[in-house]
Coordinates of C-alpha atoms in Angstrom, one line a residue:
M1 CA 61.5 35.1 10.7
F2 CA 61.9 36.2 14.3
L3 CA 58.4 37.5 14.3
I4 CA 57.1 34.2 13.1
S5 CA 59.1 32.3 15.7
S6 CA 57.8 34.6 18.4
V7 CA 54.2 34.0 17.3
L8 CA 54.6 30.3 17.2
A9 CA 55.9 30.3 20.7
Q10 CA 52.9 32.1 22.1
S11 CA 50.0 30.9 20.0
Q12 CA 50.6 27.3 19.3
F13 CA 49.5 24.1 21.0
C14 CA 50.3 20.5 20.1
N15 CA 49.1 17.1 21.3
D16 CA 51.3 15.0 23.6
G17 CA 52.7 12.9 20.7
N18 CA 53.4 15.9 18.6
T19 CA 51.4 14.5 15.7
F20 CA 49.0 17.4 15.5
C21 CA 49.6 21.1 16.1
V22 CA 47.4 24.2 15.8
S23 CA 48.9 27.7 15.5
G24 CA 46.9 30.9 15.3
H25 CA 47.5 34.7 15.2
K26 CA 45.6 37.8 14.6
T27 CA 45.8 40.0 11.6
G28 CA 43.4 42.9 11.5
D29 CA 40.0 41.7 12.7
N30 CA 40.6 38.2 11.6
I31 CA 42.3 35.1 13.0
V32 CA 44.7 33.1 10.8
I33 CA 44.8 29.4 11.8
H34 CA 47.3 26.8 10.7
L35 CA 46.9 23.1 11.2
F36 CA 49.8 20.6 11.0
T37 CA 49.5 16.9 11.2
N38 CA 51.1 13.6 10.1
N39 CA 47.9 11.7 10.6
N40 CA 46.7 9.5 7.7
G41 CA 43.1 10.0 8.5
W42 CA 41.4 13.1 9.6
S43 CA 42.4 15.7 12.2
A44 CA 40.2 18.4 13.8
F45 CA 40.2 21.2 16.3
G46 CA 37.3 23.2 17.7
T47 CA 36.4 26.1 19.9
G48 CA 35.3 25.5 23.5
T49 CA 36.0 22.9 26.2
G50 CA 33.9 20.1 24.7
M51 CA 31.8 19.1 21.8
R52 CA 28.8 20.9 23.1
N53 CA 28.4 24.2 21.2
S54 CA 31.7 23.9 19.5
Q55 CA 32.7 25.3 16.1
M56 CA 34.8 22.6 14.5
Y57 CA 37.3 22.5 11.7
T58 CA 38.4 19.1 10.2
I59 CA 41.1 18.5 7.7
W60 CA 42.3 15.5 5.7
K61 CA 44.5 14.7 2.7
N62 CA 42.6 14.7 -0.6
S63 CA 43.4 12.7 -3.7
T64 CA 45.9 15.2 -5.0
G65 CA 47.8 15.4 -1.7
G66 CA 46.3 18.7 -0.8
C67 CA 44.1 19.6 2.1
T68 CA 40.3 19.3 2.3
L69 CA 38.8 21.5 5.0
A70 CA 35.4 20.8 6.5
Q71 CA 33.5 23.2 8.8
A72 CA 30.9 22.0 11.2
Y73 CA 29.0 22.8 14.4
S74 CA 28.4 20.4 17.3
T75 CA 25.6 20.8 19.8
A76 CA 26.4 17.6 21.8
K77 CA 28.6 14.5 21.8
S78 CA 27.3 13.5 18.4
Y79 CA 28.2 13.8 14.8
P80 CA 28.9 17.5 14.1
I81 CA 26.5 19.1 11.6
P82 CA 28.1 20.6 8.5
D83 CA 27.8 24.4 8.9
S84 CA 28.4 27.3 6.5
G85 CA 26.6 29.9 8.5
D86 CA 29.9 31.5 9.5
P87 CA 32.1 31.0 6.5
V88 CA 35.9 30.7 6.5
T89 CA 38.4 31.3 3.8
Q90 CA 40.9 28.6 3.1
I91 CA 44.3 29.8 2.1
A92 CA 47.7 28.3 1.3
P93 CA 49.7 27.8 4.6
Y94 CA 52.6 30.2 5.0
L95 CA 54.0 29.5 8.4
P96 CA 56.8 27.0 8.6
A97 CA 55.6 23.4 9.2
P98 CA 57.2 21.1 11.7
S99 CA 59.6 18.6 10.2
W100 CA 57.3 15.7 11.0
A101 CA 54.1 17.2 9.4
T102 CA 52.9 15.5 6.2
L103 CA 49.8 17.8 5.8
S104 CA 49.5 21.5 6.4
C105 CA 46.3 23.5 6.1
A106 CA 45.4 27.1 6.8
F107 CA 42.3 29.3 6.9
V108 CA 41.0 32.7 8.0
R109 CA 38.0 33.4 10.1
P110 CA 36.7 36.5 12.1
A111 CA 37.8 36.6 15.7
Q112 CA 34.1 37.0 16.6
Q113 CA 31.4 34.9 14.9
S114 CA 27.8 34.3 15.7
K115 CA 28.5 30.9 17.2
S116 CA 32.0 31.2 18.6
T117 CA 34.5 33.9 19.7
I118 CA 38.2 33.4 19.9
S119 CA 39.8 35.4 22.8
S120 CA 43.2 35.4 24.6
S121 CA 41.9 32.9 27.1
S122 CA 40.1 30.5 24.8
T123 CA 40.4 26.8 25.3
F124 CA 40.3 24.5 22.3
I125 CA 39.6 20.8 21.7
W126 CA 41.2 18.5 19.2
A127 CA 40.6 15.0 17.8
L128 CA 42.3 12.5 15.5
S129 CA 41.2 9.4 13.6
S130 CA 43.4 7.1 11.4
S131 CA 40.4 6.4 9.1
P132 CA 40.1 8.8 6.2
P133 CA 36.6 9.9 4.9
V134 CA 34.9 7.8 2.3
T135 CA 35.2 10.6 -0.4
P136 CA 38.3 12.6 0.5
D137 CA 37.8 15.3 -2.2
V138 CA 34.4 16.3 -0.7
S139 CA 34.3 18.6 2.3
T140 CA 30.9 17.3 3.3
S141 CA 32.0 13.6 3.3
R142 CA 31.1 11.7 6.5
F143 CA 34.0 10.5 8.6
S144 CA 34.4 8.0 11.4
I145 CA 34.5 8.6 15.2
H146 CA 37.7 9.9 16.6
Q147 CA 40.3 7.6 18.2
Q148 CA 42.2 10.3 20.1
D149 CA 41.1 13.6 21.6
G150 CA 42.1 16.2 24.1
R151 CA 42.2 19.9 25.0
G152 CA 44.7 22.7 24.6
Q153 CA 45.0 26.4 25.3
A154 CA 46.8 29.1 23.4
D155 CA 46.5 32.8 22.7
F156 CA 45.4 33.2 19.1
T157 CA 44.9 37.0 19.5
V158 CA 48.6 37.7 19.3
N159 CA 49.4 39.9 16.3
G160 CA 51.3 38.1 13.7
P161 CA 52.5 38.4 10.1
A162 CA 50.1 39.6 7.5
I163 CA 48.7 37.2 5.0
P164 CA 50.9 37.1 1.9
S165 CA 49.2 37.9 -1.4
T166 CA 50.2 34.6 -2.8
A167 CA 48.4 32.8 0.0
T168 CA 45.1 34.5 -0.7
N169 CA 45.2 33.5 -4.3
T170 CA 46.0 29.8 -3.7
T171 CA 43.9 27.1 -2.2
T172 CA 45.0 23.7 -1.1
S173 CA 41.5 22.2 -1.5
A174 CA 41.6 19.9 -4.5
V175 CA 38.0 19.7 -5.4
P176 CA 35.3 22.1 -4.2
S177 CA 32.2 20.4 -2.7
A178 CA 30.0 21.9 -5.4
T179 CA 31.6 19.5 -8.0
A180 CA 31.1 16.4 -5.8
A181 CA 28.9 13.6 -6.9
P182 CA 25.5 14.5 -5.6
S183 CA 22.9 12.3 -4.1
I184 CA 20.3 11.0 -6.6
L185 CA 17.6 13.1 -5.0
E186 CA 17.9 16.2 -2.9
P187 CA 16.3 16.0 0.5
P188 CA 14.2 18.8 1.9
S189 CA 16.1 21.9 3.2
N190 CA 15.4 21.0 6.8
W191 CA 16.3 17.3 6.3
S192 CA 19.8 16.4 7.3
D193 CA 21.9 13.4 6.4
G194 CA 21.6 12.2 10.0
Y195 CA 17.8 12.0 9.7
N196 CA 18.1 9.6 6.7
V197 CA 20.4 7.3 8.7
Y198 CA 18.2 7.5 11.8
L199 CA 15.0 6.6 10.0
H200 CA 16.9 4.0 8.0
G201 CA 17.9 2.3 11.2
I202 CA 14.4 2.3 12.6
L203 CA 12.8 0.9 9.4
M204 CA 15.4 -1.9 9.1
F205 CA 15.0 -2.9 12.8
L206 CA 11.3 -3.2 12.2
A207 CA 11.9 -5.1 9.0
W208 CA 14.4 -7.6 10.3
G209 CA 14.3 -7.4 14.1
L210 CA 10.6 -7.5 14.7
F211 CA 8.2 -8.5 11.8
P212 CA 10.0 -11.7 10.9
F213 CA 9.4 -13.2 14.4
F214 CA 5.7 -13.2 13.9
G215 CA 5.9 -14.6 10.3
I216 CA 8.3 -17.4 11.3
Y217 CA 6.3 -18.3 14.4
A218 CA 3.1 -18.5 12.5
A219 CA 4.6 -20.8 9.8
R220 CA 6.3 -23.1 12.3
F221 CA 3.9 -23.4 15.2
S222 CA 0.5 -22.2 14.2
K223 CA -0.4 -24.2 11.1
K224 CA -3.4 -25.7 12.8
S225 CA -4.9 -22.2 12.9
P226 CA -6.9 -21.1 9.9
V227 CA -5.2 -17.7 9.9
W228 CA -1.5 -18.7 10.1
F229 CA -0.9 -18.1 6.4
K230 CA -2.5 -14.6 6.6
I231 CA -0.2 -13.8 9.5
H232 CA 2.8 -15.1 7.6
I233 CA 2.0 -13.1 4.5
A234 CA 1.2 -9.9 6.5
S235 CA 4.4 -10.1 8.5
F236 CA 6.7 -10.5 5.5
T237 CA 4.8 -7.9 3.5
L238 CA 5.6 -5.4 6.2
T239 CA 9.2 -6.7 6.1
F240 CA 9.3 -6.0 2.4
L241 CA 7.8 -2.5 2.6
A242 CA 10.0 -1.4 5.5
T243 CA 13.1 -2.8 3.8
V244 CA 12.4 -1.0 0.5
A245 CA 11.7 2.3 2.3
G246 CA 14.9 2.0 4.4
F247 CA 17.0 1.1 1.4
L248 CA 15.7 4.0 -0.7
L249 CA 16.2 6.5 2.2
V250 CA 20.0 6.0 2.1
F251 CA 20.4 5.1 -1.5
L252 CA 18.6 8.1 -3.0
F253 CA 19.3 10.8 -0.4
N254 CA 22.8 10.0 0.8
T255 CA 26.0 11.0 -1.0
P256 CA 27.6 8.1 -3.0
P257 CA 29.6 5.9 -3.3
H258 CA 27.4 3.2 -1.7
F259 CA 28.0 -0.5 -0.8
K260 CA 31.6 -0.1 0.4
S261 CA 31.3 -1.2 4.1
W262 CA 30.4 -4.7 5.3
H263 CA 27.1 -3.3 6.6
E264 CA 26.2 -2.0 3.2
I265 CA 27.3 -5.1 1.3
I266 CA 25.5 -7.5 3.6
G267 CA 22.4 -5.3 3.6
L268 CA 22.4 -5.4 -0.3
I269 CA 22.7 -9.2 -0.2
V270 CA 19.7 -9.3 2.2
C271 CA 17.6 -7.1 -0.1
I272 CA 18.3 -9.2 -3.2
G273 CA 17.7 -12.4 -1.3
M274 CA 14.5 -11.1 0.1
V275 CA 13.1 -10.5 -3.4
F276 CA 14.1 -14.0 -4.5
Q277 CA 12.5 -15.4 -1.3
I278 CA 9.2 -13.6 -2.0
V279 CA 9.0 -14.8 -5.6
L280 CA 9.8 -18.4 -4.5
G281 CA 7.1 -18.2 -1.8
I282 CA 4.5 -17.1 -4.3
Y283 CA 5.5 -19.9 -6.7
I284 CA 5.3 -22.5 -3.9
D285 CA 1.8 -21.2 -2.9
R286 CA 0.5 -21.4 -6.5
T287 CA 1.9 -24.9 -7.1
F288 CA 0.9 -26.4 -3.8
D289 CA -0.4 -30.0 -4.0
A290 CA -2.4 -31.3 -1.0
E291 CA -2.0 -34.9 -2.2
R292 CA 1.8 -34.8 -2.5
G293 CA 3.7 -37.6 -0.9
T294 CA 7.0 -35.9 -0.2
I295 CA 8.1 -32.3 0.5
P296 CA 9.4 -30.7 -2.7
I297 CA 12.9 -29.3 -2.8
R298 CA 11.6 -25.8 -3.4
D299 CA 9.9 -25.8 0.0
K300 CA 13.1 -26.8 1.7
I301 CA 15.0 -24.1 -0.1
H302 CA 12.4 -21.6 1.1
W303 CA 12.9 -22.7 4.7
V304 CA 16.7 -22.6 4.6
L305 CA 16.8 -19.3 2.7
G306 CA 14.3 -17.7 5.1
R307 CA 16.4 -18.7 8.1
L308 CA 19.6 -17.5 6.4
L309 CA 18.1 -14.1 5.5
F310 CA 16.7 -13.7 9.0
F311 CA 20.2 -14.3 10.5
L312 CA 21.9 -12.0 8.0
G313 CA 19.3 -9.3 8.7
L314 CA 20.2 -9.4 12.4
I315 CA 23.9 -9.2 11.5
T316 CA 23.1 -6.2 9.3
I317 CA 21.4 -4.4 12.2
V318 CA 24.4 -5.0 14.5
T319 CA 27.0 -3.8 11.9
G320 CA 24.7 -0.8 11.2
M321 CA 24.7 0.1 14.8
Q322 CA 28.5 -0.2 14.8
Q323 CA 28.8 1.9 11.7
Y324 CA 26.5 4.5 13.2
H325 CA 28.7 4.7 16.3
E326 CA 31.9 4.9 14.2
G327 CA 30.3 7.7 12.3
G328 CA 30.3 9.8 15.4
Q329 CA 26.8 9.0 16.8
R330 CA 26.3 7.6 20.2
V331 CA 24.2 4.5 20.4
N332 CA 22.1 4.6 23.6
S333 CA 23.3 1.7 25.8
V334 CA 19.7 1.0 26.9
L335 CA 18.5 0.6 23.3
W336 CA 21.5 -1.6 22.6
W337 CA 20.8 -4.0 25.5
L338 CA 17.1 -4.1 24.7
F339 CA 17.9 -5.2 21.2
V340 CA 20.3 -7.8 22.4
I341 CA 17.8 -9.2 24.9
W342 CA 15.0 -9.2 22.2
V343 CA 17.2 -11.0 19.7
V344 CA 18.3 -13.6 22.3
V345 CA 14.8 -14.3 23.6
G346 CA 13.4 -14.4 20.0
D347 CA 16.1 -16.8 18.9
I348 CA 15.5 -19.1 21.8
A349 CA 11.8 -19.1 21.2
L350 CA 12.1 -19.7 17.4
F351 CA 15.0 -22.1 17.2
F352 CA 15.8 -23.7 20.6
G353 CA 12.1 -23.8 21.6
A354 CA 11.0 -25.5 18.4
P355 CA 12.1 -29.0 19.3
L356 CA 10.4 -28.9 22.7
L357 CA 7.2 -27.6 21.1
E358 CA 7.4 -30.2 18.4
K359 CA 7.9 -33.0 20.9
T360 CA 4.9 -31.8 22.9
N361 CA 2.8 -31.8 19.7
D362 CA 4.0 -35.3 18.8
A363 CA 3.2 -36.6 22.3
H364 CA -0.3 -35.0 22.2
H365 CA -0.9 -36.5 18.8
A366 CA 0.3 -40.0 19.9
A367 CA -2.1 -39.8 22.9
Q368 CA -5.0 -38.9 20.7
V369 CA -4.2 -41.9 18.4
A370 CA -4.1 -44.3 21.4
V371 CA -7.5 -43.1 22.6
Q372 CA -9.0 -43.6 19.2
K373 CA -7.6 -47.1 19.0
E374 CA -9.1 -48.1 22.3
E375 CA -12.5 -46.7 21.3
T376 CA -12.4 -48.6 18.0
V377 CA -14.1 -52.0 18.0
A378 CA -12.5 -54.5 15.8
E379 CA -14.8 -56.1 13.3
P380 CA -14.9 -59.9 13.1
E381 CA -13.3 -61.6 10.2
V382 CA -15.8 -62.7 7.6
Q383 CA -15.6 -66.5 6.9
P384 CA -16.7 -67.9 3.5
V385 CA -19.9 -70.0 3.7
V386 CA -20.7 -72.8 1.3
H387 CA -24.4 -73.2 0.7
E388 CA -25.9 -76.5 -0.5
S389 CA -28.8 -75.1 -2.4
I390 CA -29.8 -71.9 -4.3
A391 CA -32.6 -71.2 -1.8
E392 CA -30.2 -71.3 1.2
E393 CA -27.8 -69.0 -0.7
K394 CA -30.6 -66.5 -1.5
T395 CA -31.7 -66.5 2.2
A396 CA -28.1 -65.9 3.3
L397 CA -27.7 -63.0 0.9
E398 CA -30.9 -61.4 2.2
K399 CA -29.6 -61.6 5.8
T400 CA -26.3 -60.1 4.8
D401 CA -28.1 -57.1 3.1
V402 CA -30.1 -56.5 6.3
K403 CA -27.0 -56.6 8.5
A404 CA -25.2 -54.2 6.1
A405 CA -28.2 -51.8 6.3
E406 CA -28.1 -52.0 10.1
I407 CA -24.3 -51.1 10.1
E408 CA -24.8 -48.2 7.8
N409 CA -27.6 -46.8 10.1
K410 CA -25.4 -47.1 13.1
A411 CA -22.6 -45.4 11.3
E412 CA -24.8 -42.5 10.4

């Protein structure tokens, strides 16, 4: 017990609030690391002074109350990439845990690995989040961005107690990742989960942040052009194709469960509404009547649903960027502001600019009607004539026929 206390005194560091502690000691050529926390989300520590080129170890409580350990490697301030190149062995913790700790986790790793080396002067980083991963029993589950972080220094090369035989035969990991629910399709070996999300974001921005502007503009302001309908169809065909591709990227290749966040739920509503909107648009086109006296209710539903889906699509993009950020990725501020400016300018043009353009068109139409009225010569009112004899009536009819012929010639 004295040896353990001596090791803890030399080779342990804790955060300021004493809600997370890391203890390490050397046994043979290996380093035994213990992690203690009372955090309800995930807790992590990594080698180095920052996220760049850091070997990271993240723990969280699984469904049985045990510890799930995730190993990753980070090359920058972005979501760390799951890494099994330098494997570690998870063991049952055998050092005494602080009284406040609600979760203890331990593992063994070589002091010197290909990507990181632990020496007597090593500096370490730590991070905490109160949000647990979506699938706590899976070591490769994605988790949100940290809410607290810092640095610490300790000598993990101090010789400590050997690993008990009971610790090597027991693991606190509830379910190995091999038994986790797999994605529907396996991506290529060089295709990471981050690529799926990145391409998904690009496709959905094109589908709901770019293409609809052209389709809506053509339908609202360009109906005098003979190609407006072709532009409308082409724009929303591209929206449909990009939406389907973006949906399949994350649904088929990413690990379930799906549709748990607001971004995913709203996105699913948009996809379902898009299919209904396309079917309704095809039906309206096939049943169009040029002689109709009023606008059918189906047309009005098409207008309202289109605007609603466009608005929800923009909300989905914003919530997606937020979820991307919370997942550990950094959204470039320049891209964020470009998107905001594009949406604001587009909304002003499509919605606030519409009444002005419609008033201009109405004024132009009224002016054309006024000119036509001035150029139109009113025809005199025809008075009935009473003829005293058949000969006079016949002569009058002949004159009327001649005048009618002259009017027709002038009209031609």
